[in-house]
């Protein structure tokens, strides 16, 4: 532990029992503990971070070399050290500035692929490219993890901008998923995109084969209605997809960071190339801010420092992402992969055990739904859960502006309630007015106490446009980067997913009965026997 970590721990001990609400005695607190980018406001004033705490957190970022490592990432250095790769998803949204990897500028190839994606999307959307039964009405993206969550989340988020074919997403190897999605679609007017960085992922390849069989029953040439998105051109060719419908990318684009390029094809088909490019422009805007704004005003840095404060310093093991924006209902799932696959590591870059906890559990649901489900625990459970609210000033339904107002009132009310709470005296007064007295008054009042003093942040934005969605997603990507640098880990590998994959491959023949389960532990043997129906 460095001196700054120790100073932060000591600072936390000194301030942990004070009321956050009292910090607002300083009239300038809200403005001082907020940062803006264009029409976006990040308010972290409802946390227990004060000027001293912020100073120490900024010291931590400086000592970890966040600025130097950020610049190295943007410049194409191989910061993914366990895989020997650059980390250049940022180049996908800023294709004009040369970036060198292994001595060559990668941007001409990016521009060429981007132009091909535009042309293909325009052809599908205009009907120049047709299915064997007419213009494409439906697109099925088959992919999982980073080849699914990003475009699936964004298609939902940008539904008001969708004017192309309907997009559907199949990810789970559970046949129920592909069966339910394909049921009701017309194979003769459906385009299937097989999205897989590696083109080896068992779920995706199995579902792709199922879709091909489904299509073969109805059209003469199923492969003609397949497109592929992958880094593995040879494998897409072996699958039978013609090169003109294969869109490649390089291994320096991580799966969970890949929606800005060809993995975003389904989104581009749904909203059109122009809106897709606005999405890229929003992300590029956040990139520029991250690269140039001083850390005390830098949204990704501040979001990361709040995360470090709550998780590593205060010891809160989870964080709730609570979009008061129904169209961001898949954002928590998207962020689960982005944050937990990136920063769920147990060793530092050099292989030594981490001396501090790695990233938190990320979870959430849109408001107001969550209020009627799990907010009970957030308000009255024994362990604080830092909450991250998101809210647009304006919705896309002008006729329903009164509903947007209700939505906003609920969002603000929740962060206020978490901050303020309700004391025993207040609860007692409320119950006394209802006529309760004596021991029953006390008992009932105690159930109605809210401890308050629970931290939250709010990210407020003008409207969920493609540009703003791009800003928001890039904000979270860079937050993960900053937290990862401060923790000293590699945010860009994911070795933790391998063991389960290997064991699943070995268990296939055992479940089929072709191999014995004798070498397995007793529980696994029992489950194998149950599955085999013995
Ligand atoms: O198993 C995890 C993972 O490798 C993710 O990192 C990735 O996003 C996902 O699987 C899908 O991988 P692919 O795009 O190669 O099919």
Coordinates of C-alpha atoms and ligand atoms in Angstrom, one line a residue:
X1 CA 0.0 0.0 0.0
X2 CA 1.4 3.4 -1.0
X3 CA 1.3 6.4 1.3
X4 CA -1.6 7.8 -0.7
X5 CA -3.7 4.7 -0.1
X6 CA -2.9 4.8 3.6
X7 CA -3.7 8.5 3.7
X8 CA -7.1 7.8 2.0
X9 CA -7.8 5.0 4.5
X10 CA -7.0 7.4 7.4
X11 CA -9.1 10.2 5.9
X12 CA -12.0 7.7 5.5
X13 CA -11.8 6.7 9.2
X14 CA -11.9 10.3 10.2
X15 CA -15.0 11.2 8.1
X16 CA -17.0 8.0 7.8
X17 CA -19.5 8.8 10.5
X18 CA -20.3 12.3 9.5
X19 CA -23.5 13.2 7.7
X20 CA -23.1 13.9 3.9
X21 CA -26.0 16.2 4.2
X22 CA -24.0 18.5 6.5
X23 CA -21.5 19.0 3.8
X24 CA -24.1 21.0 1.9
X25 CA -23.8 23.7 4.6
X26 CA -21.3 24.9 2.1
X27 CA -23.5 26.5 -0.6
X28 CA -20.9 25.8 -3.3
X29 CA -20.7 22.1 -2.7
X30 CA -23.1 21.0 -5.5
X31 CA -21.2 23.0 -8.1
X32 CA -17.8 22.2 -6.7
X33 CA -18.4 18.4 -6.7
X34 CA -19.8 18.3 -10.2
X35 CA -18.3 18.4 -13.7
X36 CA -19.8 19.1 -17.1
X37 CA -19.2 18.3 -20.7
X38 CA -21.4 20.1 -23.1
X39 CA -25.0 19.3 -22.1
X40 CA -23.9 16.6 -19.6
X41 CA -23.7 17.1 -15.9
X42 CA -22.0 14.6 -13.5
X43 CA -23.0 15.4 -9.9
X44 CA -21.1 13.5 -7.2
X45 CA -21.8 15.9 -4.4
X46 CA -24.1 13.4 -2.7
X47 CA -21.1 11.4 -1.6
X48 CA -18.8 11.7 1.4
X49 CA -16.0 13.0 -0.7
X50 CA -14.7 16.4 0.4
X51 CA -11.9 18.6 -0.8
X52 CA -9.3 16.7 1.1
X53 CA -10.6 13.3 0.0
X54 CA -10.8 14.5 -3.6
X55 CA -7.2 15.8 -3.4
X56 CA -6.0 12.5 -2.2
X57 CA -7.9 10.6 -4.9
X58 CA -6.4 12.9 -7.5
X59 CA -3.0 12.2 -6.0
X60 CA -3.7 8.5 -6.3
X61 CA -4.6 8.9 -10.0
X62 CA -1.4 10.9 -10.6
X63 CA 0.8 8.5 -8.7
X64 CA -0.6 5.6 -10.7
X65 CA 0.4 7.3 -13.9
X66 CA -3.2 7.6 -15.3
X67 CA -2.2 10.4 -17.7
X68 CA 0.8 8.7 -19.0
X69 CA -1.0 5.4 -19.5
X70 CA -4.0 7.1 -21.1
X71 CA -1.7 8.7 -23.6
X72 CA 0.1 5.4 -24.2
X73 CA -3.3 3.7 -24.9
X74 CA -4.4 6.3 -27.4
X75 CA -1.0 6.1 -29.1
X76 CA -1.3 2.4 -29.7
X77 CA 1.2 1.1 -27.1
X78 CA 0.7 -2.6 -26.1
X79 CA -0.9 -1.9 -22.8
X80 CA -2.7 -5.3 -22.8
X81 CA 0.5 -6.9 -21.6
X82 CA -0.7 -10.4 -21.0
X83 CA -1.8 -10.7 -24.6
X84 CA 0.8 -8.4 -26.1
X85 CA -1.8 -6.2 -27.7
X86 CA -2.6 -2.6 -28.2
X87 CA -6.0 -1.3 -26.9
X88 CA -7.4 0.8 -29.7
X89 CA -11.1 0.9 -29.7
X90 CA -10.7 4.6 -29.6
X91 CA -9.3 4.6 -33.1
X92 CA -12.6 3.2 -34.3
X93 CA -14.3 6.5 -33.6
X94 CA -11.4 8.8 -34.6
X95 CA -10.2 7.4 -37.9
X96 CA -8.6 10.6 -39.2
X97 CA -5.7 10.7 -36.8
X98 CA -3.0 8.2 -37.6
X99 CA -2.3 5.6 -35.0
X100 CA 0.8 3.3 -35.3
X101 CA 0.8 -0.3 -34.3
X102 CA 3.9 -2.3 -35.1
X103 CA 5.2 0.5 -37.2
X104 CA 2.1 0.9 -39.5
X105 CA -0.8 3.3 -39.4
X106 CA -3.9 1.3 -38.7
X107 CA -6.4 4.0 -39.7
X108 CA -6.6 3.5 -43.5
X109 CA -7.9 -0.1 -43.0
X110 CA -10.4 1.2 -40.4
X111 CA -11.7 3.8 -42.9
X112 CA -12.0 1.2 -45.6
X113 CA -14.0 -1.2 -43.4
X114 CA -16.1 1.7 -42.2
X115 CA -16.9 2.7 -45.8
X116 CA -17.8 -1.0 -46.6
X117 CA -20.1 -1.1 -43.6
X118 CA -21.8 2.1 -44.7
X119 CA -22.3 0.8 -48.2
X120 CA -23.7 -2.6 -47.0
X121 CA -26.0 -0.9 -44.5
X122 CA -27.3 1.5 -47.2
X123 CA -27.8 -1.4 -49.6
X124 CA -29.8 -3.4 -47.0
X125 CA -31.8 -0.4 -45.9
X126 CA -32.6 0.8 -49.5
X127 CA -33.4 -2.7 -50.8
X128 CA -30.5 -2.8 -53.2
X129 CA -29.4 -5.9 -51.2
X130 CA -32.4 -8.2 -50.9
X131 CA -33.2 -11.6 -49.4
X132 CA -34.4 -14.4 -51.5
X133 CA -38.0 -13.4 -50.8
X134 CA -37.6 -9.6 -51.1
X135 CA -36.2 -6.7 -49.1
X136 CA -34.7 -7.5 -45.7
X137 CA -37.3 -7.0 -43.0
X138 CA -35.4 -8.5 -40.1
X139 CA -31.8 -8.8 -38.9
X140 CA -30.7 -11.5 -36.4
X141 CA -27.4 -10.8 -34.7
X142 CA -25.9 -14.0 -33.4
X143 CA -23.1 -13.3 -30.9
X144 CA -22.5 -13.3 -27.2
X145 CA -20.8 -11.1 -24.6
X146 CA -19.1 -8.2 -26.4
X147 CA -20.5 -9.4 -29.7
X148 CA -24.0 -9.0 -28.4
X149 CA -24.4 -6.7 -25.4
X150 CA -23.2 -3.5 -27.0
X151 CA -25.4 -3.5 -30.1
X152 CA -28.3 -5.0 -28.2
X153 CA -28.1 -2.3 -25.6
X154 CA -27.7 0.4 -28.2
X155 CA -30.5 -0.8 -30.5
X156 CA -32.9 -0.5 -27.5
X157 CA -31.4 2.9 -26.4
X158 CA -31.8 4.4 -29.9
X159 CA -35.2 2.9 -30.7
X160 CA -36.6 6.4 -31.6
X161 CA -34.0 6.6 -34.4
X162 CA -34.6 3.2 -35.8
X163 CA -35.9 3.3 -39.3
X164 CA -34.3 0.2 -40.8
X165 CA -35.1 -3.5 -40.5
X166 CA -36.1 -4.9 -37.2
X167 CA -33.0 -6.1 -35.2
X168 CA -33.1 -9.2 -33.0
X169 CA -30.3 -10.7 -30.9
X170 CA -29.5 -14.3 -30.1
X171 CA -26.8 -15.0 -27.6
X172 CA -27.5 -17.9 -25.3
X173 CA -26.6 -21.5 -26.2
X174 CA -29.9 -22.5 -24.8
X175 CA -31.9 -23.5 -27.9
X176 CA -34.9 -21.7 -26.4
X177 CA -33.3 -18.4 -27.3
X178 CA -32.7 -19.0 -31.0
X179 CA -36.0 -20.8 -31.3
X180 CA -38.0 -18.0 -29.8
X181 CA -36.2 -15.3 -31.9
X182 CA -36.5 -17.2 -35.2
X183 CA -40.2 -18.2 -34.6
X184 CA -42.3 -15.8 -36.6
X185 CA -39.5 -14.5 -38.8
X186 CA -39.5 -15.1 -42.5
X187 CA -36.2 -16.8 -43.6
X188 CA -36.5 -15.4 -47.1
X189 CA -36.4 -11.8 -45.8
X190 CA -34.0 -12.2 -42.8
X191 CA -30.4 -11.3 -42.7
X192 CA -28.3 -13.2 -40.2
X193 CA -25.1 -11.6 -38.8
X194 CA -22.7 -14.0 -37.2
X195 CA -20.8 -11.7 -34.8
X196 CA -17.8 -13.2 -33.1
X197 CA -14.3 -11.7 -32.7
X198 CA -12.7 -15.2 -32.6
X199 CA -15.4 -17.1 -34.7
X200 CA -14.8 -20.0 -32.3
X201 CA -17.2 -19.2 -29.5
X202 CA -19.3 -22.3 -29.0
X203 CA -22.6 -20.6 -28.3
X204 CA -22.3 -18.4 -31.4
X205 CA -21.2 -21.1 -33.8
X206 CA -23.9 -23.5 -32.5
X207 CA -26.6 -20.8 -32.9
X208 CA -25.2 -19.8 -36.4
X209 CA -25.5 -23.4 -37.5
X210 CA -29.1 -23.6 -36.2
X211 CA -30.0 -20.5 -38.1
X212 CA -28.4 -21.8 -41.2
X213 CA -30.5 -25.0 -41.0
X214 CA -33.6 -22.9 -40.3
X215 CA -32.9 -20.9 -43.4
X216 CA -31.9 -23.8 -45.6
X217 CA -35.4 -25.2 -45.1
X218 CA -36.9 -22.2 -46.9
X219 CA -34.3 -20.5 -49.2
X220 CA -32.1 -22.0 -51.9
X221 CA -28.9 -20.3 -50.8
X222 CA -28.8 -19.6 -47.1
X223 CA -25.2 -18.4 -47.1
X224 CA -26.3 -15.5 -49.3
X225 CA -28.3 -14.1 -46.4
X226 CA -25.5 -14.4 -43.9
X227 CA -22.9 -11.7 -43.0
X228 CA -20.0 -12.1 -40.6
X229 CA -18.2 -9.8 -38.3
X230 CA -14.9 -11.2 -37.0
X231 CA -11.1 -10.9 -36.7
X232 CA -10.9 -14.4 -38.2
X233 CA -11.3 -14.1 -41.9
X234 CA -10.3 -17.7 -42.7
X235 CA -12.9 -19.1 -40.3
X236 CA -15.7 -16.9 -41.8
X237 CA -14.7 -18.3 -45.2
X238 CA -14.8 -21.9 -43.9
X239 CA -18.3 -21.2 -42.6
X240 CA -19.3 -20.3 -46.2
X241 CA -19.8 -16.5 -45.9
X242 CA -18.7 -14.6 -49.0
X243 CA -15.9 -12.1 -48.4
X244 CA -18.0 -9.1 -49.5
X245 CA -20.2 -9.7 -46.5
X246 CA -17.4 -10.2 -44.0
X247 CA -16.3 -7.2 -42.0
X248 CA -13.0 -7.6 -40.2
X249 CA -11.4 -6.0 -37.3
X250 CA -8.1 -6.4 -35.5
X251 CA -7.2 -8.1 -32.2
X252 CA -6.4 -4.8 -30.6
X253 CA -10.2 -4.2 -30.3
X254 CA -11.3 -6.0 -27.2
X255 CA -14.7 -7.8 -27.4
X256 CA -16.4 -5.7 -24.8
X257 CA -15.0 -2.5 -26.5
X258 CA -16.0 -3.5 -30.0
X259 CA -19.4 -2.0 -30.7
X260 CA -17.8 1.1 -32.4
X261 CA -16.7 -1.0 -35.4
X262 CA -18.1 -3.9 -37.4
X263 CA -19.7 -5.4 -34.3
X264 CA -22.0 -2.4 -34.4
X265 CA -23.4 -3.5 -37.9
X266 CA -26.8 -4.4 -36.5
X267 CA -27.1 -1.0 -34.9
X268 CA -26.0 0.7 -38.1
X269 CA -28.7 -1.3 -40.0
X270 CA -31.3 -0.2 -37.5
X271 CA -30.6 3.5 -37.2
X272 CA -28.7 4.1 -40.4
X273 CA -25.0 5.1 -41.1
X274 CA -25.6 8.7 -40.3
X275 CA -27.0 8.2 -36.8
X276 CA -24.3 5.5 -36.2
X277 CA -21.6 8.1 -37.1
X278 CA -23.2 10.5 -34.6
X279 CA -22.8 7.8 -32.0
X280 CA -19.1 7.5 -32.9
X281 CA -18.8 11.3 -32.8
X282 CA -20.2 11.4 -29.3
X283 CA -17.7 8.8 -28.1
X284 CA -14.9 10.8 -29.9
X285 CA -16.1 13.9 -28.0
X286 CA -15.7 12.0 -24.7
X287 CA -12.3 10.8 -25.8
X288 CA -11.1 14.3 -26.5
X289 CA -12.4 15.4 -23.1
X290 CA -10.7 12.5 -21.3
X291 CA -7.4 13.4 -23.1
X292 CA -7.5 17.1 -22.4
X293 CA -9.6 18.1 -19.4
X294 CA -7.7 18.6 -16.1
X295 CA -8.4 15.6 -13.8
X296 CA -10.5 17.7 -11.3
X297 CA -13.0 18.4 -14.1
X298 CA -12.5 15.2 -16.1
X299 CA -15.7 13.1 -16.1
X300 CA -14.2 9.6 -16.6
X301 CA -11.5 10.4 -14.0
X302 CA -14.0 11.6 -11.5
X303 CA -16.4 8.7 -12.1
X304 CA -13.5 6.4 -11.6
X305 CA -12.3 8.1 -8.4
X306 CA -15.8 8.0 -7.0
X307 CA -15.8 4.2 -7.8
X308 CA -12.4 3.7 -6.1
X309 CA -13.6 5.7 -3.0
X310 CA -16.7 3.6 -2.6
X311 CA -15.3 0.2 -3.4
X312 CA -11.7 0.2 -2.3
X313 CA -11.8 2.8 0.4
X314 CA -15.3 2.6 1.9
X315 CA -15.5 -1.1 1.3
X316 CA -18.9 -1.1 -0.5
X317 CA -18.7 -4.3 -2.6
X318 CA -21.4 -3.5 -5.2
X319 CA -22.6 -0.5 -7.1
X320 CA -26.1 -0.1 -8.6
X321 CA -26.5 1.5 -12.0
X322 CA -30.0 3.0 -12.1
X323 CA -31.0 4.6 -15.4
X324 CA -34.2 6.6 -15.2
X325 CA -34.4 5.9 -18.8
X326 CA -36.3 2.8 -19.9
X327 CA -34.4 2.7 -23.2
X328 CA -31.2 2.2 -21.1
X329 CA -32.7 -0.9 -19.6
X330 CA -29.8 -3.1 -21.0
X331 CA -27.1 -0.6 -19.8
X332 CA -26.6 -2.4 -16.5
X333 CA -26.0 -5.7 -18.3
X334 CA -23.7 -4.1 -20.7
X335 CA -21.7 -2.5 -17.9
X336 CA -21.6 -5.8 -16.1
X337 CA -19.4 -7.1 -18.8
X338 CA -17.5 -3.9 -19.4
X339 CA -16.6 -3.4 -15.8
X340 CA -16.5 -6.9 -14.3
X341 CA -14.7 -8.6 -17.2
X342 CA -12.3 -5.8 -17.3
X343 CA -11.6 -5.1 -13.6
X344 CA -12.5 -8.4 -12.0
X345 CA -8.9 -9.5 -11.6
X346 CA -6.9 -10.9 -8.6
X347 CA -3.3 -10.1 -9.6
X348 CA -1.5 -7.0 -10.6
X349 CA 0.0 -6.5 -14.1
X350 CA 3.3 -8.1 -12.8
X351 CA 1.5 -11.2 -11.5
X352 CA 1.7 -10.3 -7.8
X353 CA -1.4 -10.7 -5.7
X354 CA -3.5 -7.6 -5.4
X355 CA -3.2 -5.9 -2.0
X356 CA -6.6 -4.3 -2.5
X357 CA -9.9 -5.5 -3.7
X358 CA -10.5 -5.4 -7.5
X359 CA -13.6 -4.0 -9.2
X360 CA -17.1 -4.1 -7.6
X361 CA -20.1 -6.2 -8.5
X362 CA -22.2 -4.0 -10.9
X363 CA -25.9 -4.5 -11.1
X364 CA -29.1 -2.5 -11.7
X365 CA -32.4 -2.0 -13.4
X366 CA -34.2 1.1 -14.7
X367 CA -36.1 3.4 -12.5
X368 CA -38.8 3.6 -11.6
X369 CA -39.2 -0.2 -11.8
X370 CA -36.4 -0.9 -9.3
X371 CA -38.2 1.3 -6.8
X372 CA -40.9 -1.3 -6.5
X373 CA -38.5 -4.2 -6.2
X374 CA -35.1 -3.8 -4.7
X375 CA -34.9 -0.2 -3.4
X376 CA -36.2 -1.4 -0.1
X377 CA -32.7 -2.9 0.6
X378 CA -31.0 0.2 -0.8
X379 CA -32.8 2.4 1.7
X380 CA -33.1 0.2 4.8
X381 CA -30.7 -2.8 4.3
X382 CA -27.8 -2.9 6.6
X383 CA -25.1 -2.4 3.9
X384 CA -24.9 0.8 1.9
X385 CA -25.0 0.4 -1.9
X386 CA -23.6 3.3 -3.8
X387 CA -26.2 4.3 -6.5
X388 CA -25.4 5.7 -9.9
X389 CA -28.5 7.4 -11.3
X390 CA -28.8 8.4 -15.0
X391 CA -31.5 10.8 -16.2
X392 CA -32.3 12.7 -19.4
X393 CA -33.7 16.3 -19.2
X394 CA -36.0 15.5 -22.1
X395 CA -37.6 12.3 -23.4
X396 CA -38.5 11.4 -27.0
X397 CA -42.3 11.5 -26.4
X398 CA -43.4 15.2 -26.3
X399 CA -47.0 14.1 -25.9
X400 CA -46.0 12.3 -22.7
X401 CA -43.9 15.1 -21.2
X402 CA -46.0 14.8 -18.0
X403 CA -44.7 11.2 -17.6
X404 CA -41.1 12.4 -18.1
X405 CA -41.6 14.9 -15.3
X406 CA -42.8 12.1 -13.0
X407 CA -39.8 10.0 -14.0
X408 CA -37.4 12.9 -13.2
X409 CA -39.2 13.7 -9.9
X410 CA -38.8 10.0 -8.9
X411 CA -35.1 10.0 -9.8
X412 CA -34.3 13.2 -7.8
X413 CA -36.5 12.0 -5.0
X414 CA -34.5 8.7 -4.6
X415 CA -31.1 10.4 -4.4
X416 CA -32.6 13.0 -2.0
X417 CA -34.1 10.2 0.2
X418 CA -30.8 8.3 0.2
X419 CA -29.0 11.4 1.3
X420 CA -31.5 12.7 3.8
X421 CA -33.2 9.7 5.2
X422 CA -35.9 10.0 7.9
X423 CA -35.0 10.1 11.6
X424 CA -36.7 8.3 14.4
X425 CA -38.1 11.6 15.6
X426 CA -39.6 12.3 12.2
X427 CA -41.0 8.8 11.9
X428 CA -42.5 9.1 15.4
X429 CA -44.2 12.4 14.6
X430 CA -45.7 10.8 11.5
X431 CA -47.1 7.8 13.3
X432 CA -48.3 9.8 16.3
X433 CA -50.4 11.9 13.9
X434 CA -52.0 8.6 12.8
X435 CA -53.0 8.1 16.4
X436 CA -50.4 5.6 17.7
X437 CA -49.1 5.9 21.2
X438 CA -46.8 4.3 23.7
X439 CA -44.8 1.2 22.9
X440 CA -46.7 0.5 19.7
X441 CA -45.9 4.1 18.4
X442 CA -42.2 3.4 19.1
X443 CA -42.2 0.0 17.5
X444 CA -44.0 1.2 14.3
X445 CA -41.9 4.3 14.1
X446 CA -38.6 2.3 14.2
X447 CA -39.7 0.3 11.1
X448 CA -40.2 3.6 9.3
X449 CA -36.7 5.1 9.9
X450 CA -34.5 5.6 6.9
X451 CA -30.8 5.9 8.0
X452 CA -30.0 8.1 5.0
X453 CA -26.4 9.2 4.5
X454 CA -26.2 6.8 1.6
X455 CA -24.1 7.9 -1.4
X456 CA -25.2 8.4 -4.9
X457 CA -24.1 10.1 -8.1
X458 CA -26.3 11.4 -10.9
X459 CA -25.3 11.6 -14.6
X460 CA -27.8 14.0 -16.2
X461 CA -27.9 14.6 -20.0
X462 CA -30.0 16.6 -22.4
X463 CA -31.6 13.8 -24.3
X464 CA -30.6 10.2 -25.3
X465 CA -29.5 10.9 -28.8
X466 CA -26.9 8.8 -30.7
X467 CA -24.3 11.4 -29.9
X468 CA -25.1 11.4 -26.1
X469 CA -25.2 7.6 -26.0
X470 CA -21.7 7.6 -27.6
X471 CA -20.6 10.0 -24.9
X472 CA -22.1 7.9 -22.1
X473 CA -20.6 4.6 -23.2
X474 CA -17.1 6.1 -23.8
X475 CA -17.4 7.7 -20.4
X476 CA -17.8 4.3 -18.8
X477 CA -15.1 2.7 -20.9
X478 CA -12.6 5.3 -19.7
X479 CA -13.8 5.0 -16.1
X480 CA -12.9 1.3 -16.3
X481 CA -9.5 2.3 -17.7
X482 CA -8.8 4.7 -14.9
X483 CA -9.9 2.3 -12.2
X484 CA -7.8 -0.4 -13.8
X485 CA -4.7 1.8 -13.9
X486 CA -5.2 2.8 -10.2
X487 CA -5.6 -0.9 -9.2
X488 CA -2.5 -1.8 -11.3
X489 CA -4.3 -4.5 -13.2
X490 CA -4.7 -5.4 -16.8
X491 CA -8.3 -4.4 -17.7
X492 CA -8.0 -5.9 -21.2
X493 CA -7.7 -9.6 -20.8
X494 CA -10.2 -12.1 -19.4
X495 CA -8.5 -15.3 -18.4
X496 CA -11.2 -15.9 -15.8
X497 CA -13.6 -17.1 -18.5
X498 CA -11.4 -19.9 -19.7
X499 CA -11.7 -22.6 -17.0
X500 CA -15.4 -23.0 -17.3
X501 CA -15.2 -23.2 -21.1
X502 CA -12.6 -26.0 -20.9
X503 CA -14.6 -27.9 -18.3
X504 CA -17.8 -27.5 -20.4
X505 CA -16.1 -29.0 -23.4
X506 CA -14.9 -32.0 -21.3
X507 CA -18.3 -32.5 -19.8
X508 CA -20.1 -32.8 -23.1
X509 CA -19.1 -36.4 -23.7
X510 CA -19.7 -37.2 -20.0
X511 CA -23.2 -36.0 -20.2
X512 CA -23.8 -37.9 -23.4
X513 CA -22.6 -41.0 -21.6
X514 CA -19.7 -41.5 -23.9
X515 CA -17.2 -41.0 -21.1
X516 CA -17.2 -41.8 -17.4
X517 CA -17.7 -39.1 -14.6
X518 CA -15.6 -41.1 -12.2
X519 CA -12.9 -38.5 -12.0
X520 CA -15.3 -35.8 -11.1
X521 CA -16.1 -34.6 -7.5
X522 CA -19.2 -36.1 -5.8
X523 CA -21.5 -33.2 -6.5
X524 CA -20.7 -33.0 -10.2
X525 CA -21.1 -36.8 -10.4
X526 CA -24.5 -36.6 -8.8
X527 CA -25.6 -33.8 -11.2
X528 CA -24.3 -35.8 -14.2
X529 CA -26.3 -38.8 -13.0
X530 CA -29.4 -36.6 -12.5
X531 CA -29.0 -35.2 -16.0
X532 CA -28.6 -38.6 -17.5
X533 CA -31.9 -39.5 -15.8
X534 CA -30.4 -42.3 -13.6
Ligands
LIG1 O1 -15.8 -15.7 -23.0 C1 -15.7 -14.3 -22.9 C2 -15.6 -13.7 -24.2 O2 -14.3 -13.9 -24.8 C3 -15.8 -12.2 -24.1 O3 -14.7 -11.5 -23.8 C4 -16.3 -11.9 -25.5 O4 -16.9 -10.6 -25.6 C5 -17.2 -13.1 -25.8 O5 -16.6 -14.1 -25.1 C6 -17.5 -13.4 -27.2 O6 -16.3 -13.7 -27.9 P1 -16.3 -13.7 -29.5 O7 -16.7 -12.4 -30.0 O8 -14.9 -14.1 -29.8 O9 -17.3 -14.7 -29.9

